[in-house]
PDB file of C-alpha atoms in Angstrom:
ATOM      1  CA  MET A   1       0.000   0.000   0.000  1.00 54.00           C
ATOM      2  CA  ASN A   2       1.146   3.508  -0.762  1.00 78.00           C
ATOM      3  CA  SER A   3       2.833   5.281   2.186  1.00 81.00           C
ATOM      4  CA  PHE A   4       0.975   8.471   1.360  1.00 80.00           C
ATOM      5  CA  ILE A   5      -2.340   6.670   1.839  1.00 84.00           C
ATOM      6  CA  LEU A   6      -1.171   5.139   5.127  1.00 83.00           C
ATOM      7  CA  ILE A   7      -0.262   8.553   6.510  1.00 84.00           C
ATOM      8  CA  GLY A   8      -3.565   9.963   5.336  1.00 85.00           C
ATOM      9  CA  VAL A   9      -5.578   7.144   6.880  1.00 88.00           C
ATOM     10  CA  ILE A  10      -3.653   6.687  10.133  1.00 90.00           C
ATOM     11  CA  PHE A  11      -1.788   9.845  11.153  1.00 90.00           C
ATOM     12  CA  ILE A  12      -4.234  12.561  10.125  1.00 92.00           C
ATOM     13  CA  PRO A  13      -7.277  11.222  12.043  1.00 93.00           C
ATOM     14  CA  CYS A  14      -5.094  10.430  15.063  1.00 94.00           C
ATOM     15  CA  PHE A  15      -3.669  13.955  15.026  1.00 93.00           C
ATOM     16  CA  ILE A  16      -7.149  15.490  14.898  1.00 94.00           C
ATOM     17  CA  LEU A  17      -8.407  13.226  17.698  1.00 95.00           C
ATOM     18  CA  TYR A  18      -5.345  14.033  19.801  1.00 95.00           C
ATOM     19  CA  ASN A  19      -5.924  17.765  19.397  1.00 93.00           C
ATOM     20  CA  PHE A  20      -9.609  17.287  20.196  1.00 94.00           C
ATOM     21  CA  TRP A  21      -8.500  15.561  23.402  1.00 95.00           C
ATOM     22  CA  CYS A  22      -6.131  18.497  24.095  1.00 92.00           C
ATOM     23  CA  ILE A  23      -8.923  21.071  23.740  1.00 92.00           C
ATOM     24  CA  ASN A  24     -11.200  19.098  26.084  1.00 93.00           C
ATOM     25  CA  ASN A  25      -8.464  18.592  28.692  1.00 93.00           C
ATOM     26  CA  LYS A  26      -6.823  21.991  28.250  1.00 91.00           C
ATOM     27  CA  LYS A  27      -3.428  20.558  27.382  1.00 90.00           C
ATOM     28  CA  ILE A  28      -0.751  22.018  25.137  1.00 88.00           C
ATOM     29  CA  SER A  29       0.026  19.707  22.241  1.00 88.00           C
ATOM     30  CA  ILE A  30       3.220  17.696  22.658  1.00 86.00           C
ATOM     31  CA  TRP A  31       4.343  19.118  19.321  1.00 83.00           C
ATOM     32  CA  ILE A  32       4.505  22.628  20.808  1.00 81.00           C
ATOM     33  CA  ASN A  33       7.671  23.383  22.712  1.00 71.00           C
ATOM     34  CA  SER A  34       7.318  22.480  26.400  1.00 76.00           C
ATOM     35  CA  LYS A  35       8.829  25.798  27.485  1.00 83.00           C
ATOM     36  CA  PHE A  36       5.443  27.511  27.075  1.00 85.00           C
ATOM     37  CA  GLU A  37       2.513  28.081  29.407  1.00 88.00           C
ATOM     38  CA  VAL A  38      -1.000  29.070  28.383  1.00 90.00           C
ATOM     39  CA  THR A  39      -2.138  32.566  29.311  1.00 89.00           C
ATOM     40  CA  GLN A  40      -5.605  32.473  27.709  1.00 90.00           C
ATOM     41  CA  ASP A  41      -7.997  29.548  27.313  1.00 90.00           C
ATOM     42  CA  GLU A  42      -8.661  30.786  23.777  1.00 93.00           C
ATOM     43  CA  TYR A  43      -5.340  29.134  22.910  1.00 93.00           C
ATOM     44  CA  PHE A  44      -6.870  25.659  22.962  1.00 94.00           C
ATOM     45  CA  LYS A  45      -9.419  26.576  20.281  1.00 94.00           C
ATOM     46  CA  PHE A  46      -6.626  28.163  18.275  1.00 95.00           C
ATOM     47  CA  GLN A  47      -4.505  25.028  18.624  1.00 94.00           C
ATOM     48  CA  PHE A  48      -7.387  22.842  17.421  1.00 95.00           C
ATOM     49  CA  LYS A  49      -8.129  25.077  14.429  1.00 95.00           C
ATOM     50  CA  SER A  50      -4.451  25.052  13.568  1.00 95.00           C
ATOM     51  CA  SER A  51      -4.391  21.250  13.676  1.00 94.00           C
ATOM     52  CA  ILE A  52      -7.334  21.130  11.261  1.00 96.00           C
ATOM     53  CA  ILE A  53      -5.493  23.448   8.862  1.00 96.00           C
ATOM     54  CA  THR A  54      -2.355  21.316   9.174  1.00 95.00           C
ATOM     55  CA  CYS A  55      -4.323  18.182   8.351  1.00 95.00           C
ATOM     56  CA  LEU A  56      -5.970  19.877   5.381  1.00 95.00           C
ATOM     57  CA  LEU A  57      -2.579  20.911   4.015  1.00 95.00           C
ATOM     58  CA  MET A  58      -1.197  17.413   4.477  1.00 93.00           C
ATOM     59  CA  SER A  59      -4.300  15.917   2.856  1.00 93.00           C
ATOM     60  CA  ILE A  60      -3.995  18.202  -0.152  1.00 93.00           C
ATOM     61  CA  PHE A  61      -0.360  17.199  -0.575  1.00 92.00           C
ATOM     62  CA  ILE A  62      -1.235  13.513  -0.226  1.00 91.00           C
ATOM     63  CA  ILE A  63      -3.937  13.806  -2.889  1.00 91.00           C
ATOM     64  CA  ILE A  64      -1.535  15.585  -5.226  1.00 92.00           C
ATOM     65  CA  ALA A  65       1.202  13.013  -4.537  1.00 89.00           C
ATOM     66  CA  ILE A  66      -1.147  10.117  -5.295  1.00 88.00           C
ATOM     67  CA  ASN A  67      -2.519  11.739  -8.454  1.00 90.00           C
ATOM     68  CA  LEU A  68       0.964  12.581  -9.736  1.00 90.00           C
ATOM     69  CA  ASN A  69       2.224   9.167  -8.654  1.00 87.00           C
ATOM     70  CA  LEU A  70       5.123  10.716  -6.732  1.00 84.00           C
ATOM     71  CA  GLU A  71       7.850   8.468  -5.392  1.00 87.00           C
ATOM     72  CA  GLN A  72       8.057   7.652  -1.687  1.00 83.00           C
ATOM     73  CA  LYS A  73      11.086   9.924  -1.287  1.00 84.00           C
ATOM     74  CA  TYR A  74       8.713  12.916  -1.404  1.00 86.00           C
ATOM     75  CA  ILE A  75       7.111  11.851   1.858  1.00 87.00           C
ATOM     76  CA  PHE A  76       9.446  14.228   3.701  1.00 88.00           C
ATOM     77  CA  PHE A  77       7.275  17.065   2.374  1.00 90.00           C
ATOM     78  CA  ILE A  78       4.509  15.882   4.705  1.00 90.00           C
ATOM     79  CA  LEU A  79       6.944  16.130   7.605  1.00 90.00           C
ATOM     80  CA  ALA A  80       7.966  19.598   6.440  1.00 93.00           C
ATOM     81  CA  ILE A  81       4.320  20.715   6.254  1.00 93.00           C
ATOM     82  CA  PHE A  82       3.727  19.353   9.753  1.00 92.00           C
ATOM     83  CA  TYR A  83       6.858  20.951  11.237  1.00 93.00           C
ATOM     84  CA  ILE A  84       6.316  24.344   9.597  1.00 94.00           C
ATOM     85  CA  SER A  85       2.652  24.403  10.607  1.00 94.00           C
ATOM     86  CA  THR A  86       3.528  23.558  14.210  1.00 91.00           C
ATOM     87  CA  TYR A  87       6.173  26.279  14.263  1.00 92.00           C
ATOM     88  CA  VAL A  88       3.728  28.825  12.811  1.00 94.00           C
ATOM     89  CA  THR A  89       1.117  27.835  15.403  1.00 93.00           C
ATOM     90  CA  GLU A  90       3.624  28.380  18.191  1.00 91.00           C
ATOM     91  CA  TYR A  91       4.756  31.699  16.708  1.00 92.00           C
ATOM     92  CA  ILE A  92       1.249  33.096  16.204  1.00 94.00           C
ATOM     93  CA  ALA A  93       0.132  31.916  19.651  1.00 93.00           C
ATOM     94  CA  THR A  94       2.991  33.803  21.300  1.00 92.00           C
ATOM     95  CA  LYS A  95       2.264  36.916  19.220  1.00 94.00           C
ATOM     96  CA  LYS A  96      -1.411  36.784  20.263  1.00 94.00           C
ATOM     97  CA  ASN A  97      -0.276  36.308  23.882  1.00 91.00           C
ATOM     98  CA  TYR A  98      -1.989  32.914  24.142  1.00 92.00           C
ATOM     99  CA  LEU A  99       1.347  31.435  25.230  1.00 90.00           C
ATOM    100  CA  TYR A 100       4.304  32.805  27.087  1.00 87.00           C
ATOM    101  CA  SER A 101       7.746  31.378  27.514  1.00 82.00           C
ATOM    102  CA  LYS A 102       8.615  30.012  30.954  1.00 76.00           C
ATOM    103  CA  LYS A 103      11.794  31.330  32.479  1.00 64.00           C
ATOM    104  CA  SER A 104      14.542  28.702  32.372  1.00 53.00           C
TER     105      SER A 104
END
């Protein structure tokens, strides 16, 4: 079976369910740097919306990869989309003062 399909079928739903669990339990996603603390509960909704956008971007890439019959070596683009999206989420959350950095 195509690796792109496996990621689409396994990882994406699990990621959405995990972030749904995070919003219900008011937990910061493990993908966000642990040096942060939440300052506003609005962050959890933001985190969930961001995870939906991340999954949509990964899904779009997976559909394109399958339709273009891309080789498995292009799977790293899914990781890049995930990493960049997580970084952007963290960055925007700190700019909106949803998160602040703990003192080390």
